[in-house]
Coordinates of C-alpha atoms in Angstrom, one line a residue:
Chain A
M1 CA 0.0 0.0 0.0
L2 CA 3.0 2.3 0.4
R3 CA 6.2 2.8 -1.6
S4 CA 9.4 4.6 -0.5
L5 CA 10.7 7.6 -2.4
L6 CA 14.2 6.7 -1.5
D7 CA 16.7 4.6 -3.5
P8 CA 16.1 0.9 -2.8
A9 CA 19.9 0.5 -2.5
D10 CA 19.7 2.7 0.6
A11 CA 17.4 0.3 2.4
R12 CA 20.4 -1.2 4.2
L13 CA 18.8 -2.1 7.5
T14 CA 17.1 -5.3 8.2
I15 CA 14.2 -5.9 10.6
T16 CA 12.6 -9.2 11.5
V17 CA 8.8 -9.5 11.5
D18 CA 7.3 -12.8 12.7
G19 CA 10.5 -14.5 11.9
R20 CA 11.0 -13.2 8.3
S21 CA 13.5 -10.5 7.3
F22 CA 12.6 -7.2 5.6
D23 CA 14.6 -4.3 4.4
A24 CA 14.3 -0.9 6.1
H25 CA 15.4 2.6 5.3
P26 CA 17.3 4.5 8.0
G27 CA 14.9 7.2 9.3
E28 CA 11.6 5.5 8.5
T29 CA 9.4 4.5 11.3
V30 CA 8.5 0.9 12.1
A31 CA 4.9 1.6 11.2
A32 CA 5.9 3.0 7.7
C33 CA 8.1 0.0 7.2
L34 CA 5.4 -2.5 8.1
M35 CA 2.9 -0.8 5.7
R36 CA 5.5 -0.6 2.9
H37 CA 6.0 -4.3 3.1
D38 CA 2.2 -4.8 3.3
L39 CA 2.5 -6.3 6.8
V40 CA -1.1 -5.6 7.7
P41 CA -2.9 -6.3 9.9
S42 CA -0.2 -5.3 12.3
R43 CA -2.2 -6.6 15.2
Q44 CA -5.6 -8.0 16.2
T45 CA -8.1 -6.8 18.7
P46 CA -9.1 -9.0 21.6
T47 CA -12.1 -10.2 19.5
G48 CA -9.8 -11.0 16.6
Q49 CA -10.5 -8.0 14.3
P50 CA -7.6 -6.9 12.1
R51 CA -6.0 -3.5 12.7
A52 CA -3.2 -1.5 11.2
P53 CA -1.4 1.8 11.7
Y54 CA -4.0 4.6 11.4
C55 CA -3.0 8.1 12.6
L56 CA 0.8 7.7 12.3
M57 CA 1.4 10.4 15.0
G58 CA 1.0 8.6 18.3
A59 CA -2.7 9.4 19.1
C60 CA -4.7 6.3 18.2
F61 CA -2.6 3.3 19.6
E62 CA -3.7 1.1 16.6
C63 CA -0.1 0.4 15.5
T64 CA 1.1 -1.2 18.7
V65 CA 3.4 -4.2 18.3
E66 CA 5.7 -6.4 20.3
L67 CA 9.1 -5.0 19.7
D68 CA 12.4 -6.5 21.0
G69 CA 10.4 -8.1 23.7
R70 CA 8.5 -5.0 24.8
T71 CA 4.8 -5.1 24.4
N72 CA 2.4 -2.3 23.3
V73 CA 5.1 -0.3 21.5
Q74 CA 3.7 2.4 19.2
A75 CA 5.3 1.5 15.9
C76 CA 4.6 5.0 14.5
L77 CA 6.8 6.7 17.1
T78 CA 9.7 4.3 16.7
P79 CA 12.4 4.6 14.1
V80 CA 13.6 1.4 12.7
R81 CA 17.0 0.1 13.9
D82 CA 19.0 -2.7 12.4
G83 CA 18.2 -6.1 13.8
M84 CA 14.9 -5.1 15.4
V85 CA 12.6 -8.0 16.1
I86 CA 8.9 -7.5 15.8
C87 CA 6.0 -9.8 16.6
R88 CA 2.5 -9.2 15.4
N89 CA 1.1 -12.1 17.5
L90 CA -1.5 -12.8 14.9
R91 CA -3.9 -15.6 15.6
A92 CA -5.1 -17.8 12.8
Chain B
M1 CA 14.1 4.5 55.5
P2 CA 13.5 5.6 52.0
E3 CA 15.5 3.1 50.1
F4 CA 15.1 4.7 46.6
A5 CA 15.4 8.3 47.7
R6 CA 17.1 10.3 45.0
V7 CA 17.4 13.8 43.7
D8 CA 15.7 14.2 40.3
P9 CA 17.6 16.1 37.6
A10 CA 16.2 19.6 37.6
T11 CA 15.6 22.3 35.0
D12 CA 13.9 25.7 35.0
V13 CA 11.4 24.9 32.3
A14 CA 10.2 21.6 30.9
I15 CA 8.5 22.0 27.6
I16 CA 6.4 19.1 26.3
G17 CA 6.3 19.0 22.5
A18 CA 8.9 20.0 19.9
G19 CA 6.6 21.5 17.3
P20 CA 6.2 25.2 16.5
A21 CA 4.9 26.2 19.9
G22 CA 7.4 24.2 21.9
M23 CA 10.4 25.3 19.8
A24 CA 9.4 28.9 19.9
A25 CA 8.9 28.7 23.7
A26 CA 12.3 27.0 24.1
I27 CA 14.1 29.7 22.1
E28 CA 12.4 32.5 24.1
A29 CA 13.0 30.9 27.5
R30 CA 16.7 30.4 26.6
R31 CA 16.9 34.1 25.6
H32 CA 16.1 34.9 29.2
G33 CA 18.8 32.6 30.5
L34 CA 16.5 29.8 31.7
G35 CA 17.5 26.2 31.6
V36 CA 15.2 24.3 29.2
T37 CA 14.5 20.7 28.5
V38 CA 12.1 19.7 25.7
L39 CA 10.4 16.3 26.0
D40 CA 8.9 15.1 22.7
D41 CA 7.5 11.7 21.9
Q42 CA 8.3 11.9 18.1
P43 CA 11.6 10.7 16.6
A44 CA 12.6 14.2 15.5
I45 CA 11.8 17.9 16.0
G46 CA 9.0 19.7 14.1
G47 CA 5.8 18.4 15.6
Q48 CA 3.3 17.6 12.8
I49 CA 3.4 20.7 10.6
L50 CA 7.2 20.8 10.5
R51 CA 7.7 17.0 10.6
G52 CA 10.9 16.1 8.8
I53 CA 12.3 19.6 8.7
S54 CA 15.6 18.6 10.3
H55 CA 16.5 16.0 7.7
P56 CA 16.2 15.8 3.9
R57 CA 13.0 17.6 3.3
R58 CA 10.3 16.1 1.2
V59 CA 7.8 18.9 1.1
H60 CA 7.8 22.7 1.0
Y61 CA 7.4 24.2 4.5
E62 CA 6.1 27.6 5.3
D63 CA 8.7 30.3 5.3
W64 CA 9.0 30.6 9.1
G65 CA 9.6 26.9 9.6
L66 CA 13.3 26.4 8.8
P67 CA 14.5 29.5 10.6
L68 CA 12.6 28.4 13.7
A69 CA 14.0 24.8 13.6
T70 CA 17.5 26.2 13.1
A71 CA 17.2 28.6 16.0
F72 CA 15.8 25.9 18.2
Q73 CA 18.8 23.6 17.4
Q74 CA 21.2 26.4 18.3
C75 CA 19.4 27.8 21.4
G76 CA 21.0 25.5 24.0
A77 CA 17.8 23.7 25.1
E78 CA 18.1 20.0 25.8
H79 CA 15.9 18.0 23.5
V80 CA 14.9 14.5 24.5
R81 CA 13.5 12.4 21.5
G82 CA 11.0 9.6 22.0
A83 CA 10.1 10.9 25.4
S84 CA 6.5 10.1 26.3
V85 CA 5.3 11.9 29.5
W86 CA 2.8 10.1 31.5
A87 CA 2.6 11.7 34.9
R88 CA 3.3 14.8 36.9
D89 CA 4.2 14.2 40.5
G90 CA 4.5 17.5 42.3
E91 CA 7.1 19.4 40.4
T92 CA 8.4 16.3 38.7
L93 CA 7.5 14.9 35.3
V94 CA 7.6 11.2 34.8
Y95 CA 8.2 10.0 31.3
G96 CA 9.4 7.0 29.4
V97 CA 12.0 6.6 26.7
E98 CA 12.1 3.1 25.1
G99 CA 10.6 1.6 28.1
Q100 CA 13.0 3.3 30.6
T101 CA 11.3 5.5 33.2
C102 CA 12.8 8.9 33.7
R103 CA 12.0 11.8 36.0
L104 CA 12.6 15.5 35.5
R105 CA 12.0 18.2 38.1
A106 CA 10.9 21.5 36.6
R107 CA 9.9 24.9 38.1
A108 CA 7.5 25.4 35.2
V109 CA 5.9 23.2 32.6
I110 CA 4.8 24.4 29.2
L111 CA 2.5 22.0 27.4
A112 CA 2.9 22.3 23.7
T113 CA 1.4 19.0 22.6
G114 CA -0.2 20.3 19.4
S115 CA -3.2 19.0 17.6
M116 CA -4.5 15.7 16.4
E117 CA -7.1 14.9 13.8
R118 CA -10.7 14.9 14.8
P119 CA -11.8 11.3 15.1
V120 CA -14.0 10.1 12.3
V121 CA -16.7 7.5 12.8
L122 CA -18.1 5.6 9.8
P123 CA -18.6 2.0 8.8
G124 CA -15.3 0.2 8.1
H125 CA -13.0 2.9 9.4
T126 CA -11.0 0.5 11.5
L127 CA -10.0 -1.8 8.6
P128 CA -6.3 -2.0 7.7
G129 CA -5.8 0.3 4.7
V130 CA -7.8 3.1 6.3
V131 CA -5.7 5.9 7.6
T132 CA -6.1 9.5 8.4
V133 CA -5.1 12.1 5.8
G134 CA -2.6 13.5 8.4
A135 CA -1.1 10.0 8.5
L136 CA -0.3 10.2 4.8
Q137 CA 1.3 13.5 5.3
A138 CA 3.3 12.1 8.3
L139 CA 4.4 9.1 6.2
L140 CA 5.6 11.5 3.4
K141 CA 7.4 14.0 5.6
G142 CA 8.8 11.6 8.2
S143 CA 9.4 8.4 6.4
A144 CA 9.6 9.4 2.7
T145 CA 6.8 6.9 1.8
V146 CA 3.7 7.6 -0.3
P147 CA 0.7 5.5 -1.4
S148 CA 1.7 2.9 -4.0
G149 CA -1.7 1.9 -5.3
R150 CA -5.2 3.2 -5.7
F151 CA -6.0 5.7 -3.0
V152 CA -8.7 8.3 -2.2
L153 CA -8.9 11.2 0.2
A154 CA -12.2 11.8 1.9
G155 CA -13.5 14.4 4.2
N156 CA -13.0 18.1 4.8
G157 CA -10.4 20.6 5.9
P158 CA -7.3 22.5 4.9
L159 CA -5.0 19.7 5.8
L160 CA -6.8 17.4 3.3
L161 CA -6.1 19.9 0.5
L162 CA -2.6 20.6 1.5
T163 CA -1.8 16.8 1.8
A164 CA -3.4 16.2 -1.7
L165 CA -1.1 18.8 -3.2
Q166 CA 2.0 17.5 -1.4
L167 CA 1.3 13.9 -2.5
L168 CA 0.8 15.1 -6.1
E169 CA 4.1 16.9 -6.0
A170 CA 5.7 13.7 -4.7
G171 CA 4.3 11.8 -7.6
A172 CA 1.4 10.1 -5.9
A173 CA -1.9 11.2 -7.4
P174 CA -5.2 10.3 -5.5
L175 CA -7.9 8.7 -7.6
A176 CA -10.3 11.3 -6.2
I177 CA -11.1 13.7 -3.4
V178 CA -14.4 12.9 -1.8
D179 CA -15.3 16.3 -0.4
T180 CA -17.8 16.2 2.5
M181 CA -18.3 20.0 2.8
P182 CA -22.1 20.5 2.9
R183 CA -24.0 22.6 0.4
R184 CA -24.2 26.3 1.3
R185 CA -21.4 26.0 3.8
F186 CA -19.3 28.5 1.8
R187 CA -22.1 31.0 1.7
S188 CA -22.9 30.7 5.4
S189 CA -19.2 31.2 6.3
L190 CA -19.0 34.4 4.4
R191 CA -20.2 36.5 7.3
H192 CA -16.7 35.8 8.8
A193 CA -14.9 36.7 5.6
P194 CA -14.1 40.3 6.7
G195 CA -11.9 38.9 9.4
L196 CA -9.6 37.6 6.6
V197 CA -8.0 41.1 6.4
G198 CA -6.4 40.2 9.7
D199 CA -4.3 37.6 8.0
P200 CA -4.1 38.2 4.2
A201 CA -1.3 35.7 3.9
L202 CA -3.6 32.9 5.2
A203 CA -6.3 33.9 2.7
M204 CA -3.8 34.0 -0.2
S205 CA -2.3 30.6 0.7
G206 CA -5.8 29.1 0.8
I207 CA -6.7 30.5 -2.6
K208 CA -3.4 29.3 -4.1
L209 CA -3.9 25.9 -2.7
L210 CA -7.4 25.5 -4.2
A211 CA -6.2 26.7 -7.6
R212 CA -3.3 24.3 -7.6
I213 CA -5.5 21.3 -6.7
R214 CA -7.9 22.4 -9.5
A215 CA -5.1 22.6 -12.0
A216 CA -4.0 19.0 -11.1
R217 CA -7.4 17.8 -12.3
V218 CA -8.0 15.4 -9.5
P219 CA -11.7 14.3 -9.7
V220 CA -13.6 15.9 -6.8
F221 CA -17.0 14.5 -5.6
R222 CA -18.7 17.3 -3.8
H223 CA -21.2 17.4 -0.9
A224 CA -20.5 13.7 -0.3
T225 CA -22.5 11.9 2.5
D226 CA -23.1 8.4 3.7
L227 CA -19.4 7.4 3.5
R228 CA -18.5 3.8 4.2
V229 CA -15.3 1.8 3.7
L230 CA -15.8 -1.3 1.6
G231 CA -13.9 -4.5 2.4
A232 CA -14.0 -7.4 4.8
D233 CA -10.4 -7.9 6.2
R234 CA -8.9 -4.8 4.7
A235 CA -10.0 -1.7 2.8
A236 CA -11.2 -2.4 -0.7
G237 CA -12.8 1.0 -1.5
L238 CA -15.1 3.8 -0.5
A239 CA -18.8 4.1 -1.1
F240 CA -20.7 7.4 -0.7
R241 CA -23.5 9.6 -2.1
S242 CA -22.7 12.7 -4.0
N243 CA -25.2 15.0 -5.9
G244 CA -28.0 12.4 -5.5
R245 CA -26.0 9.5 -6.9
E246 CA -24.4 6.4 -5.3
H247 CA -20.7 6.0 -6.0
Q248 CA -18.1 3.4 -5.3
I249 CA -14.4 3.8 -5.8
E250 CA -12.1 0.8 -5.6
A251 CA -9.0 1.6 -3.5
N252 CA -6.6 -0.2 -1.2
L253 CA -5.9 2.9 0.8
V254 CA -8.6 5.3 2.1
A255 CA -7.6 8.4 4.0
L256 CA -10.2 10.2 6.1
H257 CA -10.1 13.7 7.6
D258 CA -12.5 16.0 9.4
G259 CA -10.3 18.8 10.7
V260 CA -8.1 19.0 13.7
V261 CA -8.7 19.4 17.5
P262 CA -6.4 20.0 20.4
N263 CA -4.2 17.1 21.5
D264 CA -5.0 18.0 25.1
Q265 CA -4.9 14.6 26.8
L266 CA -1.9 15.3 28.9
A267 CA -3.2 18.7 30.0
V268 CA -6.5 17.2 31.1
S269 CA -4.7 14.3 32.9
F270 CA -2.7 17.0 34.8
G271 CA -6.0 18.4 36.0
C272 CA -6.1 21.5 33.8
A273 CA -9.6 22.7 33.2
S274 CA -11.1 22.8 29.7
H275 CA -14.4 24.0 28.3
W276 CA -16.6 23.3 25.2
N277 CA -16.2 25.6 22.2
A278 CA -19.4 25.5 20.3
E279 CA -17.9 27.2 17.2
T280 CA -15.2 24.6 16.7
Q281 CA -17.2 21.7 18.2
C282 CA -14.4 20.6 20.5
Y283 CA -12.9 21.3 23.9
A284 CA -10.5 24.2 24.4
M285 CA -8.2 24.5 27.4
T286 CA -9.3 27.2 29.9
T287 CA -6.5 29.8 30.2
T288 CA -5.9 33.2 31.8
D289 CA -3.6 35.7 30.0
E290 CA -3.9 33.3 27.0
V291 CA -1.3 30.9 28.2
R292 CA -1.7 30.1 31.9
A293 CA -3.5 26.8 32.6
S294 CA -5.9 26.5 35.6
V295 CA -3.2 24.5 37.4
P296 CA -0.4 26.6 39.0
G297 CA 3.0 25.9 37.3
I298 CA 1.5 24.8 34.0
W299 CA 1.4 26.9 30.9
L300 CA -0.2 26.0 27.5
A301 CA 1.1 27.0 24.1
G302 CA -0.1 26.4 20.5
D303 CA -2.8 24.1 19.3
A304 CA -2.8 22.1 22.5
A305 CA -5.0 24.9 24.0
A306 CA -7.1 25.8 21.0
I307 CA -6.5 25.3 17.3
S308 CA -5.0 28.3 15.6
G309 CA -2.4 26.9 13.3
G310 CA 1.4 26.6 13.2
Y311 CA 2.4 30.2 12.9
L312 CA 0.1 31.4 15.7
A313 CA 1.5 28.6 17.8
T314 CA 4.9 30.2 17.6
L315 CA 3.3 33.4 19.1
T316 CA 1.7 31.6 22.1
G317 CA 5.0 29.7 22.5
K318 CA 6.8 33.0 23.0
L319 CA 4.0 34.4 25.2
A320 CA 4.2 31.3 27.5
A321 CA 7.9 31.5 27.7
C322 CA 7.8 35.3 28.6
D323 CA 5.2 34.6 31.2
V324 CA 7.3 31.8 32.7
A325 CA 10.4 34.0 32.6
H326 CA 8.6 36.8 34.5
E327 CA 7.2 34.3 37.0
L328 CA 10.6 32.8 37.7
G329 CA 12.2 36.2 38.1
A330 CA 14.2 36.2 34.8
M331 CA 12.3 39.1 33.3
T332 CA 11.1 42.3 34.8
A333 CA 7.5 43.3 34.8
K334 CA 8.3 46.2 32.4
A335 CA 10.3 44.0 30.0
H336 CA 7.5 41.4 30.1
G337 CA 4.9 44.0 29.3
E338 CA 6.9 45.3 26.4
A339 CA 7.5 41.9 25.0
V340 CA 4.0 40.5 25.2
A341 CA 2.1 43.5 23.9
P342 CA 3.1 43.1 20.2
L343 CA 2.7 39.3 20.4
L344 CA -0.9 39.7 21.7
A345 CA -1.7 42.3 19.1
E346 CA -0.5 40.2 16.2
R347 CA -2.2 37.1 17.6
H348 CA -5.6 38.8 18.0
R349 CA -5.4 40.3 14.5
R350 CA -4.7 36.9 12.9
L351 CA -7.2 35.1 15.0
R352 CA -10.0 37.1 13.3
A353 CA -9.1 35.4 10.1
R354 CA -9.3 32.0 11.7
R355 CA -13.0 32.4 12.3
F356 CA -13.7 32.1 8.6
V357 CA -11.6 29.0 8.3
D358 CA -13.2 27.5 11.4
A359 CA -16.7 28.2 10.0
L360 CA -15.9 26.9 6.5
Y361 CA -14.3 23.7 7.7
A362 CA -16.5 22.9 10.6
P363 CA -16.9 19.2 11.1
T364 CA -18.9 17.2 8.6
L365 CA -18.8 13.6 9.7
S366 CA -20.3 13.8 13.2
A367 CA -20.8 10.5 15.0
A368 CA -24.2 11.8 16.1
K369 CA -25.6 10.9 12.6
A370 CA -23.3 7.9 12.1
D371 CA -24.5 4.4 11.0
G372 CA -25.1 2.3 14.1
T373 CA -22.6 -0.4 13.0
A374 CA -19.7 2.1 12.9
L375 CA -17.3 1.6 15.8
L376 CA -17.3 4.7 18.0
C377 CA -14.6 3.4 20.4
R378 CA -11.9 1.8 18.3
C379 CA -10.0 0.3 21.3
E380 CA -12.9 -1.4 23.1
E381 CA -14.8 -2.1 19.8
V382 CA -18.0 -0.3 20.8
P383 CA -20.3 0.5 17.9
V384 CA -22.5 3.6 17.8
S385 CA -25.6 1.4 18.3
R386 CA -24.4 0.2 21.7
I387 CA -23.8 3.8 22.8
R388 CA -27.3 4.7 21.7
A389 CA -28.7 1.6 23.5
A390 CA -27.0 2.6 26.7
I391 CA -28.5 6.0 26.4
A392 CA -32.0 4.6 25.7
Q393 CA -31.6 2.4 28.8
G394 CA -31.0 5.5 31.0
A395 CA -27.4 6.6 30.7
T396 CA -27.5 10.4 30.9
G397 CA -23.8 11.2 30.9
T398 CA -20.3 10.2 29.9
R399 CA -19.6 8.3 33.1
Q400 CA -22.7 6.1 32.8
V401 CA -22.0 5.3 29.1
K402 CA -18.4 4.5 29.9
A403 CA -19.5 2.2 32.8
A404 CA -22.1 0.5 30.6
T405 CA -20.0 0.0 27.4
R406 CA -16.3 0.4 28.3
C407 CA -16.2 3.3 25.7
G408 CA -13.0 5.3 26.3
M409 CA -11.3 2.7 28.6
G410 CA -8.8 1.2 26.1
P411 CA -5.2 2.1 25.3
C412 CA -6.0 5.5 23.7
Q413 CA -7.8 6.6 26.9
G414 CA -10.5 8.4 25.0
R415 CA -8.4 10.3 22.6
Q416 CA -10.3 8.7 19.7
C417 CA -13.8 8.7 21.1
T418 CA -14.5 11.5 23.6
L419 CA -15.7 14.0 21.0
S420 CA -17.8 11.3 19.3
L421 CA -19.3 10.2 22.6
V422 CA -20.4 13.7 23.7
S423 CA -21.9 14.4 20.2
V424 CA -24.0 11.2 20.3
L425 CA -25.1 12.0 23.9
A426 CA -26.2 15.5 22.9
E427 CA -28.0 14.2 19.8
E428 CA -29.8 11.3 21.5
L429 CA -30.9 13.4 24.6
G430 CA -31.6 16.6 22.6
A431 CA -29.2 18.3 24.9
A432 CA -26.1 20.6 24.6
V433 CA -22.6 19.1 24.9
T434 CA -22.1 21.5 27.8
D435 CA -24.7 19.5 29.8
F436 CA -22.3 16.6 30.1
S437 CA -19.1 16.5 32.1
R438 CA -16.0 15.8 30.0
P439 CA -14.8 12.2 30.8
S440 CA -12.1 12.4 33.4
L441 CA -8.6 11.3 32.6
R442 CA -6.3 9.8 35.2
T443 CA -2.6 9.2 35.2
P444 CA -1.0 7.4 33.4
G445 CA -2.3 9.0 30.1
R446 CA -0.9 6.1 28.1
P447 CA -0.5 2.4 28.7
I448 CA 2.6 1.6 30.8
T449 CA 4.0 -1.6 32.1
V450 CA 4.1 -2.5 35.8
A451 CA 7.9 -2.3 35.5
E452 CA 7.6 1.3 34.3
L453 CA 5.3 2.2 37.1
A454 CA 7.5 0.5 39.7
A455 CA 10.5 2.4 38.3
S456 CA 8.8 5.7 38.8
H457 CA 8.8 5.2 42.6
T458 CA 11.4 7.3 44.4
G459 CA 10.7 6.6 48.0
Q460 CA 11.2 9.9 49.8
G461 CA 8.5 12.5 49.1
H462 CA 6.7 10.2 46.7
T463 CA 3.0 11.1 46.7
G464 CA 1.8 8.5 44.2
S465 CA 1.7 9.2 40.5
D466 CA -2.1 9.1 40.4
A467 CA -2.3 12.1 42.6

């Protein structure tokens, strides 16, 4: 649903989402990176409804993920870092 | 014995938010020799309107933006990125940075937390692939990403038009703009048009913006109503009525917008009073001398108090900093009076122009008229119909609805549902919003872990962070 305006060769960082590796641009947020790789939903509600980043400025708490073992991290406020491990904890 | 007793690092002024208001306040406070720490939850300075200004810039910013950002970076204020404040414990602010709990003692606090988009309630708005228009702008400015497929912008407001133009310039053209401004709105707003002389630049930038959108030939569907997002597990398009006809546009990204409102969650959780503003149909913080909150030691600057836009936010940022400098003895009464007079005069002149903009872009997608299936509370998944049922069963205020439905009790702590809730209450009971108390907010203003809470404990002098 999103594409980067940057040179793909500059996507030199790697993040892991649910055990798979994805490239990331320095400076982009985790939420932007998830959307760029079409990794939505990024979470499910307690009743199993799919959700994804919505406001991208920290107000709605829809983009929360498990990040490096910390839960409920707002992906839109977090810049990517090489080697980050993200779990969406999606149920089938 | 107080095992964890410690002295918190101290500063003269803590400013929360590094947007136009916060940066202007920091620069001014530093001019008077005060120590300043700016806590901001975003990855970089700029707030929303100047997001991305400190690194390779993707959009054109207003002329005052870059000089402000440069002056801020050189002013000597300490800037803490990714700092999310969640409590005020006496003179001490408690905040988290990547899960670490930090404390900062400050003699004065300036809240410059900016604005957020007015929550929109319509069927399907929680599906993946639905974002706010401001989200698309943030993705462009902050992360250099733009929509890659079929996308539409729907709603009403200057930010929608500005974002459309910025996306066009970045090479991402929307399929259509679905404009929800009602018929006759322009004509009914004209009574405020004389105020535009107070800010000719604002009027000119609006006219230029509209002309450039028109020149780009993006299809515009006017007076749209009955919006609903199509799709089961993710957005597949947008359906709506326009000029008496049903329309459906296939899209994998739908961006919604209905204006902006103060991002005042933190101020309210600190106990600062607010009141309903019927003209803008949202709450505004209650202030004296424009910038003093109802709680001693707290000042408000910029859109956090009431929406007036980025440039005016720089004026209230300066005003707040002057007031703090005077209060802390860093500025004489005479110097203070001389400094604030021109700031107030300019602010009041430009505010007259705002009234036309506020009237023209008043909200259009009120939850009061929303389809019952639409989720009013995103976090707790409460549809509008359940709120209406609670009211029909006797709930007469925000507290009863909250207790009956859990509306507002999720992670966002009411940021995304309070305005919708009070509008539904007013509609269903035939009352005014002022008849209902604003839902209260308690510390912490965001979800924190037990470990974070435990780490906020200091032993001696600790009064409880839910004070």
